[in-house]
Amino acid sequence: MRTPAYDDLHGRHQRLHRLSHLQAITSWDQSANMPPKGNEARSLALAEMQGLLHELATDTALKDLLARAEAEPLDDVQRANLREMRRVRRASNALPQKLVQALSLANSRCEHAWRTQRPANNWAGYLENFREVVRLAREEAQCLADSSGLGLYDALMDRYEPGMRAAEVDRVFGDLRQWLPDLIREVEARQAGEPTLQPVGPFASAAQRALGHGAMRLLGFDFEAGRLDESAHPFCGGVPEDVRMTTRYSESNFLQSLMGTVHETGHGRYEQNLPRPWLGQPIANARSMALHESQSLSFEMQLGGHPAFAALLLPLVRQQLGEQPAFEERNFARLLTRVSPGLIRVEADEVTYPAHVILRYEIERALIEGHIEAEDIPALWDEKMMELLGLDTRGNFKDGCMQDVHWGCGLFGYFPCYTLGAMYAAQWFAAMRRAMPDLDARLAAGELGAVFDWLRVNIWSQGSRWETPELAKRASGEALNPAHFRAHLQSRYLA
Amino acid sequence: MRTPAYDDLHGRHQRLHRLSHLQAITSWDQSANMPPKGNEARSLALAEMQGLLHELATDTALKDLLARAEAEPLDDVQRANLREMRRVRRASNALPQKLVQALSLANSRCEHAWRTQRPANNWAGYLENFREVVRLAREEAQCLADSSGLGLYDALMDRYEPGMRAAEVDRVFGDLRQWLPDLIREVEARQAGEPTLQPVGPFASAAQRALGHGAMRLLGFDFEAGRLDESAHPFCGGVPEDVRMTTRYSESNFLQSLMGTVHETGHGRYEQNLPRPWLGQPIANARSMALHESQSLSFEMQLGGHPAFAALLLPLVRQQLGEQPAFEERNFARLLTRVSPGLIRVEADEVTYPAHVILRYEIERALIEGHIEAEDIPALWDEKMMELLGLDTRGNFKDGCMQDVHWGCGLFGYFPCYTLGAMYAAQWFAAMRRAMPDLDARLAAGELGAVFDWLRVNIWSQGSRWETPELAKRASGEALNPAHFRAHLQSRYLA
């Protein structure tokens, strides 16, 4: 049975995939390797490529090809791929090429300057680039909203979490806001009776690097198909065949980098295990960013806070960093489940983390919808940090609104994915425990493979085969159900 | 005065330049960073980009644009740029896109496999990929010859050394073959009376890395616009705004990596100092590969073997590697000018180096012209090594014909540039000494800047402003004159 239109589309997406490969690796390089004077040329080169990819993804021939492919005798997988192809085209067509290039350039410039502005607490300097980023992001939101019929913020969020709407986020986060502050207080009160020794540094970067590699091996990362390097803001980039994770080392706090690496390893294994036969086609992509975060948080939080994982990690810690009282077994497990409101999102424990996300969600939504301006962010940040976590950040931009690179890179609508991901991760582990009642015993025996196998079968290997609610139902019997997250926190911290 | 056709061409070359940036960085990454399972996808991505760049460089609109630009009121620089644009188009049009992609794929596969095949001395395995590389290189030579009217080998060499012909190489190398073997014997006999202590290792990679960085700083490399990393075969890649040099470390022999780094720094500074106002246009490119090698060899050989440079390098060596008898001042200077026939080209001293090049030139020319096949290389290699340097390489493929990656990457016609570059370097230093009679005194006082300034003014800043003979005349008063190379060797080694 001949499918000429589908085959043509298939070839075009293969081409997009290959060219995107170069973009992915050079973007990673920009953060991990590039010397400062290379930035202007790199930004121009990436903007050029962004424009080219956009040109290819909006080729006027696509409309007709998609319509003709629809009528061809396709199997279910090809139909799902066609659905994703349509999504890619819709999103690409919503934006004029000029805007795409302007976004790439402005975001890249702002991110690069941020690297030195953040340590210098230079909000005024940052603002100069950031205003342009906000202006372009609003223009982007308007274009996406016009083409999709969604609201401004929904239109941005839909790029990362297709199908998710602010109304549902409001519902889920609204519920969270009700019980989270009390739960934090309860856990703090309980942990106050369990004093925990802090590790005493300094911890040499080289030893931390070896420890990070050891943890990645424990978690099954394939070093023949990926690397770990350093960058100002840890991320997981590259391509499925060559995953580029980054971390950063603080000599005074090794747990931050270690657990950051565990987090990124979750992203990395998802990418490394996306369905190989479909690679190069949209159906092979990770389903969504909340799903992606559900993998990193399955690793960092669900596994990372599990007593069995602490027991597996501890020998590696001792081997690289030596012995010290904080590395006593029960104390070490406590360190990994310590709950304490802090300024920095990426250092937050899983109980206070949602507060950081709620704050960002509320600010970025107001910013995109035009209720506030970039200048208003620090005051709002202070106010919400005080309200949600009781912390004062006045004048401390670098540990306040400049701590994340997301906004500077034009990533608006992404933050909710972290907490949605935490909820999905809790839902996956609840499903695993139903399927494997002996899961905790198996983890205690060091068999992490039980978790990886479940994730591979139910999440990783599925790519974008199903839309998110359907994927969740097939994996766990139901669509997103935040009750599992609450139950998880109560069982781990208050049982 | 309006120049619409020229402006259009200018924009197109800017685009080519930006997209090539991504290709340059990912190619460097492929050698310096990429894990093995990433190679297939990377090769496909680079081949796709190669095809795309080829598509852009052969756009049918270019012919008309070039003709129209010719009639526009251009200044001299624009006219020179137009000349280079025409050269780019001619070279690109000579090759069908399918061949360009096939070359990229075959070369990239062969290079990647070579990395493990060379240490395993696996000539049979290498041959499997290499036969296809040779087949395609011959096809390429035929296409280039058809379009240029040049001979097969000339057509390949013209890509690296525009205007150079095998007849001139024969003349220059023929002369060299006459006096070089005697000169090697004379120098060996003289040095036999000056026993030299060899440094005793092991030398840790980290200390060698620090030493390499120190040497690069001494040589004025701009670390804000470049890096030094590691790869199996040292090279200088990246882009002028972000130069990516590589080296490799042997724990038993630090001089190999150190002087390799000095060599690549010459390439690096040429790239870093290409004319900024023209960047993105063909006129801003390095003039030719012999000119490029004249820079690396100005650094590695002209400076590297100069007693003043040895005196500047020694404190850095002692600082990183400690004290030992071989680091006595006169002994160290002798180490840098030791002449000894050896198997490995990149480890060769400047006196025996041309023998390695002559051997490769003769073999690759016969291979491309179809007088021999890939299978015949090892026997010919043995024969010529014995004849030129008195060394036996039978069965030792890894230190024989598999030592270089050039052929595996499809780089035929490049090797002569090394020795032509050595000749140009000698010619530049002769010109410097005429212009600055106190040059050696200034070098002895640590003023390397005198050399850098001359090179910047006469070579680096000129980009492709002039064709090679004209550039050489403007810089040194004459076109290529090999007599300076002979005079240099005699004065340094036999005076």
JSON list of N, CA and C in Angstrom, two decimals, chain A residues 174-220:
[
{"chain": "A", "resi": 174, "resn": "GLY", "atom": "N", "xyz": [-4.64, 25.49, 43.41]},
{"chain": "A", "resi": 174, "resn": "GLY", "atom": "CA", "xyz": [-5.54, 26.06, 44.42]},
{"chain": "A", "resi": 174, "resn": "GLY", "atom": "C", "xyz": [-5.71, 25.09, 45.59]},
{"chain": "A", "resi": 175, "resn": "ASP", "atom": "N", "xyz": [-5.93, 23.83, 45.24]},
{"chain": "A", "resi": 175, "resn": "ASP", "atom": "CA", "xyz": [-6.04, 22.78, 46.25]},
{"chain": "A", "resi": 175, "resn": "ASP", "atom": "C", "xyz": [-4.74, 22.68, 47.07]},
{"chain": "A", "resi": 176, "resn": "LEU", "atom": "N", "xyz": [-3.64, 22.69, 46.34]},
{"chain": "A", "resi": 176, "resn": "LEU", "atom": "CA", "xyz": [-2.31, 22.59, 46.96]},
{"chain": "A", "resi": 176, "resn": "LEU", "atom": "C", "xyz": [-2.07, 23.72, 47.96]},
{"chain": "A", "resi": 177, "resn": "ARG", "atom": "N", "xyz": [-2.39, 24.93, 47.53]},
{"chain": "A", "resi": 177, "resn": "ARG", "atom": "CA", "xyz": [-2.22, 26.11, 48.38]},
{"chain": "A", "resi": 177, "resn": "ARG", "atom": "C", "xyz": [-2.96, 25.95, 49.70]},
{"chain": "A", "resi": 178, "resn": "GLN", "atom": "N", "xyz": [-4.08, 25.20, 49.69]},
{"chain": "A", "resi": 178, "resn": "GLN", "atom": "CA", "xyz": [-4.91, 25.02, 50.89]},
{"chain": "A", "resi": 178, "resn": "GLN", "atom": "C", "xyz": [-4.18, 24.20, 51.96]},
{"chain": "A", "resi": 179, "resn": "TRP", "atom": "N", "xyz": [-3.59, 23.09, 51.55]},
{"chain": "A", "resi": 179, "resn": "TRP", "atom": "CA", "xyz": [-3.02, 22.19, 52.56]},
{"chain": "A", "resi": 179, "resn": "TRP", "atom": "C", "xyz": [-1.51, 22.25, 52.70]},
{"chain": "A", "resi": 180, "resn": "LEU", "atom": "N", "xyz": [-0.81, 22.84, 51.68]},
{"chain": "A", "resi": 180, "resn": "LEU", "atom": "CA", "xyz": [0.66, 22.78, 51.71]},
{"chain": "A", "resi": 180, "resn": "LEU", "atom": "C", "xyz": [1.27, 23.53, 52.90]},
{"chain": "A", "resi": 181, "resn": "PRO", "atom": "N", "xyz": [0.88, 24.80, 53.15]},
{"chain": "A", "resi": 181, "resn": "PRO", "atom": "CA", "xyz": [1.54, 25.52, 54.25]},
{"chain": "A", "resi": 181, "resn": "PRO", "atom": "C", "xyz": [1.42, 24.77, 55.59]},
{"chain": "A", "resi": 182, "resn": "ASP", "atom": "N", "xyz": [0.25, 24.21, 55.89]},
{"chain": "A", "resi": 182, "resn": "ASP", "atom": "CA", "xyz": [0.09, 23.44, 57.13]},
{"chain": "A", "resi": 182, "resn": "ASP", "atom": "C", "xyz": [0.99, 22.22, 57.14]},
{"chain": "A", "resi": 183, "resn": "LEU", "atom": "N", "xyz": [1.05, 21.55, 56.00]},
{"chain": "A", "resi": 183, "resn": "LEU", "atom": "CA", "xyz": [1.87, 20.34, 55.93]},
{"chain": "A", "resi": 183, "resn": "LEU", "atom": "C", "xyz": [3.35, 20.67, 56.15]},
{"chain": "A", "resi": 184, "resn": "ILE", "atom": "N", "xyz": [3.79, 21.77, 55.53]},
{"chain": "A", "resi": 184, "resn": "ILE", "atom": "CA", "xyz": [5.19, 22.18, 55.74]},
{"chain": "A", "resi": 184, "resn": "ILE", "atom": "C", "xyz": [5.45, 22.39, 57.24]},
{"chain": "A", "resi": 185, "resn": "ARG", "atom": "N", "xyz": [4.55, 23.12, 57.89]},
{"chain": "A", "resi": 185, "resn": "ARG", "atom": "CA", "xyz": [4.74, 23.38, 59.33]},
{"chain": "A", "resi": 185, "resn": "ARG", "atom": "C", "xyz": [4.76, 22.08, 60.14]},
{"chain": "A", "resi": 186, "resn": "GLU", "atom": "N", "xyz": [3.84, 21.19, 59.81]},
{"chain": "A", "resi": 186, "resn": "GLU", "atom": "CA", "xyz": [3.79, 19.91, 60.53]},
{"chain": "A", "resi": 186, "resn": "GLU", "atom": "C", "xyz": [5.09, 19.12, 60.39]},
{"chain": "A", "resi": 187, "resn": "VAL", "atom": "N", "xyz": [5.57, 19.07, 59.12]},
{"chain": "A", "resi": 187, "resn": "VAL", "atom": "CA", "xyz": [6.81, 18.31, 58.88]},
{"chain": "A", "resi": 187, "resn": "VAL", "atom": "C", "xyz": [7.98, 18.98, 59.59]},
{"chain": "A", "resi": 188, "resn": "GLU", "atom": "N", "xyz": [8.03, 20.31, 59.52]},
{"chain": "A", "resi": 188, "resn": "GLU", "atom": "CA", "xyz": [9.12, 21.03, 60.22]},
{"chain": "A", "resi": 188, "resn": "GLU", "atom": "C", "xyz": [9.11, 20.74, 61.71]},
{"chain": "A", "resi": 189, "resn": "ALA", "atom": "N", "xyz": [7.89, 20.76, 62.28]},
{"chain": "A", "resi": 189, "resn": "ALA", "atom": "CA", "xyz": [7.78, 20.51, 63.72]},
{"chain": "A", "resi": 189, "resn": "ALA", "atom": "C", "xyz": [8.28, 19.10, 64.06]},
{"chain": "A", "resi": 190, "resn": "ARG", "atom": "N", "xyz": [7.89, 18.12, 63.25]},
{"chain": "A", "resi": 190, "resn": "ARG", "atom": "CA", "xyz": [8.31, 16.75, 63.51]},
{"chain": "A", "resi": 190, "resn": "ARG", "atom": "C", "xyz": [9.82, 16.61, 63.35]},
{"chain": "A", "resi": 191, "resn": "GLN", "atom": "N", "xyz": [10.37, 17.22, 62.28]},
{"chain": "A", "resi": 191, "resn": "GLN", "atom": "CA", "xyz": [11.82, 17.07, 62.04]},
{"chain": "A", "resi": 191, "resn": "GLN", "atom": "C", "xyz": [12.66, 17.85, 63.05]},
{"chain": "A", "resi": 192, "resn": "ALA", "atom": "N", "xyz": [12.03, 18.85, 63.72]},
{"chain": "A", "resi": 192, "resn": "ALA", "atom": "CA", "xyz": [12.77, 19.61, 64.73]},
{"chain": "A", "resi": 192, "resn": "ALA", "atom": "C", "xyz": [13.23, 18.67, 65.85]},
{"chain": "A", "resi": 193, "resn": "GLY", "atom": "N", "xyz": [12.47, 17.59, 66.04]},
{"chain": "A", "resi": 193, "resn": "GLY", "atom": "CA", "xyz": [12.84, 16.61, 67.08]},
{"chain": "A", "resi": 193, "resn": "GLY", "atom": "C", "xyz": [13.87, 15.60, 66.61]},
{"chain": "A", "resi": 194, "resn": "GLU", "atom": "N", "xyz": [14.30, 15.73, 65.35]},
{"chain": "A", "resi": 194, "resn": "GLU", "atom": "CA", "xyz": [15.30, 14.79, 64.80]},
{"chain": "A", "resi": 194, "resn": "GLU", "atom": "C", "xyz": [16.50, 15.58, 64.30]},
{"chain": "A", "resi": 195, "resn": "PRO", "atom": "N", "xyz": [17.32, 16.07, 65.19]},
{"chain": "A", "resi": 195, "resn": "PRO", "atom": "CA", "xyz": [18.44, 16.90, 64.73]},
{"chain": "A", "resi": 195, "resn": "PRO", "atom": "C", "xyz": [19.30, 16.13, 63.73]},
{"chain": "A", "resi": 196, "resn": "THR", "atom": "N", "xyz": [19.75, 16.85, 62.70]},
{"chain": "A", "resi": 196, "resn": "THR", "atom": "CA", "xyz": [20.52, 16.21, 61.63]},
{"chain": "A", "resi": 196, "resn": "THR", "atom": "C", "xyz": [21.87, 16.90, 61.50]},
{"chain": "A", "resi": 197, "resn": "LEU", "atom": "N", "xyz": [22.92, 16.09, 61.46]},
{"chain": "A", "resi": 197, "resn": "LEU", "atom": "CA", "xyz": [24.26, 16.64, 61.27]},
{"chain": "A", "resi": 197, "resn": "LEU", "atom": "C", "xyz": [24.46, 17.02, 59.80]},
{"chain": "A", "resi": 198, "resn": "GLN", "atom": "N", "xyz": [24.98, 18.23, 59.55]},
{"chain": "A", "resi": 198, "resn": "GLN", "atom": "CA", "xyz": [25.27, 18.65, 58.19]},
{"chain": "A", "resi": 198, "resn": "GLN", "atom": "C", "xyz": [26.68, 18.18, 57.79]},
{"chain": "A", "resi": 199, "resn": "PRO", "atom": "N", "xyz": [26.86, 17.76, 56.57]},
{"chain": "A", "resi": 199, "resn": "PRO", "atom": "CA", "xyz": [28.20, 17.39, 56.09]},
{"chain": "A", "resi": 199, "resn": "PRO", "atom": "C", "xyz": [29.13, 18.61, 56.16]},
{"chain": "A", "resi": 200, "resn": "VAL", "atom": "N", "xyz": [30.38, 18.34, 56.49]},
{"chain": "A", "resi": 200, "resn": "VAL", "atom": "CA", "xyz": [31.34, 19.44, 56.62]},
{"chain": "A", "resi": 200, "resn": "VAL", "atom": "C", "xyz": [32.32, 19.38, 55.43]},
{"chain": "A", "resi": 201, "resn": "GLY", "atom": "N", "xyz": [32.35, 20.43, 54.66]},
{"chain": "A", "resi": 201, "resn": "GLY", "atom": "CA", "xyz": [33.22, 20.49, 53.48]},
{"chain": "A", "resi": 201, "resn": "GLY", "atom": "C", "xyz": [34.59, 21.02, 53.84]},
{"chain": "A", "resi": 202, "resn": "PRO", "atom": "N", "xyz": [35.39, 21.51, 52.90]},
{"chain": "A", "resi": 202, "resn": "PRO", "atom": "CA", "xyz": [35.05, 21.57, 51.47]},
{"chain": "A", "resi": 202, "resn": "PRO", "atom": "C", "xyz": [35.11, 20.20, 50.78]},
{"chain": "A", "resi": 203, "resn": "PHE", "atom": "N", "xyz": [34.31, 20.07, 49.73]},
{"chain": "A", "resi": 203, "resn": "PHE", "atom": "CA", "xyz": [34.30, 18.86, 48.92]},
{"chain": "A", "resi": 203, "resn": "PHE", "atom": "C", "xyz": [34.83, 19.22, 47.54]},
{"chain": "A", "resi": 204, "resn": "ALA", "atom": "N", "xyz": [35.98, 18.64, 47.20]},
{"chain": "A", "resi": 204, "resn": "ALA", "atom": "CA", "xyz": [36.65, 18.98, 45.94]},
{"chain": "A", "resi": 204, "resn": "ALA", "atom": "C", "xyz": [35.76, 18.65, 44.75]},
{"chain": "A", "resi": 205, "resn": "SER", "atom": "N", "xyz": [35.78, 19.51, 43.76]},
{"chain": "A", "resi": 205, "resn": "SER", "atom": "CA", "xyz": [34.97, 19.30, 42.56]},
{"chain": "A", "resi": 205, "resn": "SER", "atom": "C", "xyz": [35.25, 17.95, 41.90]},
{"chain": "A", "resi": 206, "resn": "ALA", "atom": "N", "xyz": [36.53, 17.57, 41.85]},
{"chain": "A", "resi": 206, "resn": "ALA", "atom": "CA", "xyz": [36.88, 16.32, 41.17]},
{"chain": "A", "resi": 206, "resn": "ALA", "atom": "C", "xyz": [36.22, 15.13, 41.87]},
{"chain": "A", "resi": 207, "resn": "ALA", "atom": "N", "xyz": [36.19, 15.14, 43.21]},
{"chain": "A", "resi": 207, "resn": "ALA", "atom": "CA", "xyz": [35.55, 14.05, 43.95]},
{"chain": "A", "resi": 207, "resn": "ALA", "atom": "C", "xyz": [34.04, 14.08, 43.72]},
{"chain": "A", "resi": 208, "resn": "GLN", "atom": "N", "xyz": [33.47, 15.26, 43.68]},
{"chain": "A", "resi": 208, "resn": "GLN", "atom": "CA", "xyz": [32.03, 15.38, 43.43]},
{"chain": "A", "resi": 208, "resn": "GLN", "atom": "C", "xyz": [31.69, 14.89, 42.03]},
{"chain": "A", "resi": 209, "resn": "ARG", "atom": "N", "xyz": [32.59, 15.16, 41.09]},
{"chain": "A", "resi": 209, "resn": "ARG", "atom": "CA", "xyz": [32.36, 14.71, 39.72]},
{"chain": "A", "resi": 209, "resn": "ARG", "atom": "C", "xyz": [32.33, 13.18, 39.67]},
{"chain": "A", "resi": 210, "resn": "ALA", "atom": "N", "xyz": [33.29, 12.58, 40.35]},
{"chain": "A", "resi": 210, "resn": "ALA", "atom": "CA", "xyz": [33.34, 11.11, 40.39]},
{"chain": "A", "resi": 210, "resn": "ALA", "atom": "C", "xyz": [32.09, 10.56, 41.07]},
{"chain": "A", "resi": 211, "resn": "LEU", "atom": "N", "xyz": [31.66, 11.23, 42.13]},
{"chain": "A", "resi": 211, "resn": "LEU", "atom": "CA", "xyz": [30.45, 10.79, 42.83]},
{"chain": "A", "resi": 211, "resn": "LEU", "atom": "C", "xyz": [29.23, 10.91, 41.91]},
{"chain": "A", "resi": 212, "resn": "GLY", "atom": "N", "xyz": [29.13, 12.01, 41.19]},
{"chain": "A", "resi": 212, "resn": "GLY", "atom": "CA", "xyz": [28.01, 12.19, 40.26]},
{"chain": "A", "resi": 212, "resn": "GLY", "atom": "C", "xyz": [28.00, 11.09, 39.20]},
{"chain": "A", "resi": 213, "resn": "HIS", "atom": "N", "xyz": [29.19, 10.77, 38.68]},
{"chain": "A", "resi": 213, "resn": "HIS", "atom": "CA", "xyz": [29.27, 9.68, 37.70]},
{"chain": "A", "resi": 213, "resn": "HIS", "atom": "C", "xyz": [28.82, 8.36, 38.31]},
{"chain": "A", "resi": 214, "resn": "GLY", "atom": "N", "xyz": [29.23, 8.14, 39.56]},
{"chain": "A", "resi": 214, "resn": "GLY", "atom": "CA", "xyz": [28.83, 6.90, 40.24]},
{"chain": "A", "resi": 214, "resn": "GLY", "atom": "C", "xyz": [27.32, 6.82, 40.41]},
{"chain": "A", "resi": 215, "resn": "ALA", "atom": "N", "xyz": [26.70, 7.93, 40.80]},
{"chain": "A", "resi": 215, "resn": "ALA", "atom": "CA", "xyz": [25.25, 7.94, 40.98]},
{"chain": "A", "resi": 215, "resn": "ALA", "atom": "C", "xyz": [24.55, 7.70, 39.64]},
{"chain": "A", "resi": 216, "resn": "MET", "atom": "N", "xyz": [25.09, 8.28, 38.58]},
{"chain": "A", "resi": 216, "resn": "MET", "atom": "CA", "xyz": [24.49, 8.09, 37.25]},
{"chain": "A", "resi": 216, "resn": "MET", "atom": "C", "xyz": [24.58, 6.63, 36.82]},
{"chain": "A", "resi": 217, "resn": "ARG", "atom": "N", "xyz": [25.70, 6.00, 37.16]},
{"chain": "A", "resi": 217, "resn": "ARG", "atom": "CA", "xyz": [25.85, 4.58, 36.82]},
{"chain": "A", "resi": 217, "resn": "ARG", "atom": "C", "xyz": [24.82, 3.74, 37.60]},
{"chain": "A", "resi": 218, "resn": "LEU", "atom": "N", "xyz": [24.71, 4.05, 38.89]},
{"chain": "A", "resi": 218, "resn": "LEU", "atom": "CA", "xyz": [23.72, 3.37, 39.74]},
{"chain": "A", "resi": 218, "resn": "LEU", "atom": "C", "xyz": [22.32, 3.49, 39.14]},
{"chain": "A", "resi": 219, "resn": "LEU", "atom": "N", "xyz": [22.06, 4.65, 38.52]},
{"chain": "A", "resi": 219, "resn": "LEU", "atom": "CA", "xyz": [20.73, 4.92, 37.97]},
{"chain": "A", "resi": 219, "resn": "LEU", "atom": "C", "xyz": [20.61, 4.48, 36.51]},
{"chain": "A", "resi": 220, "resn": "GLY", "atom": "N", "xyz": [21.64, 3.79, 36.02]},
{"chain": "A", "resi": 220, "resn": "GLY", "atom": "CA", "xyz": [21.53, 3.18, 34.69]},
{"chain": "A", "resi": 220, "resn": "GLY", "atom": "C", "xyz": [21.78, 4.09, 33.52]}
]
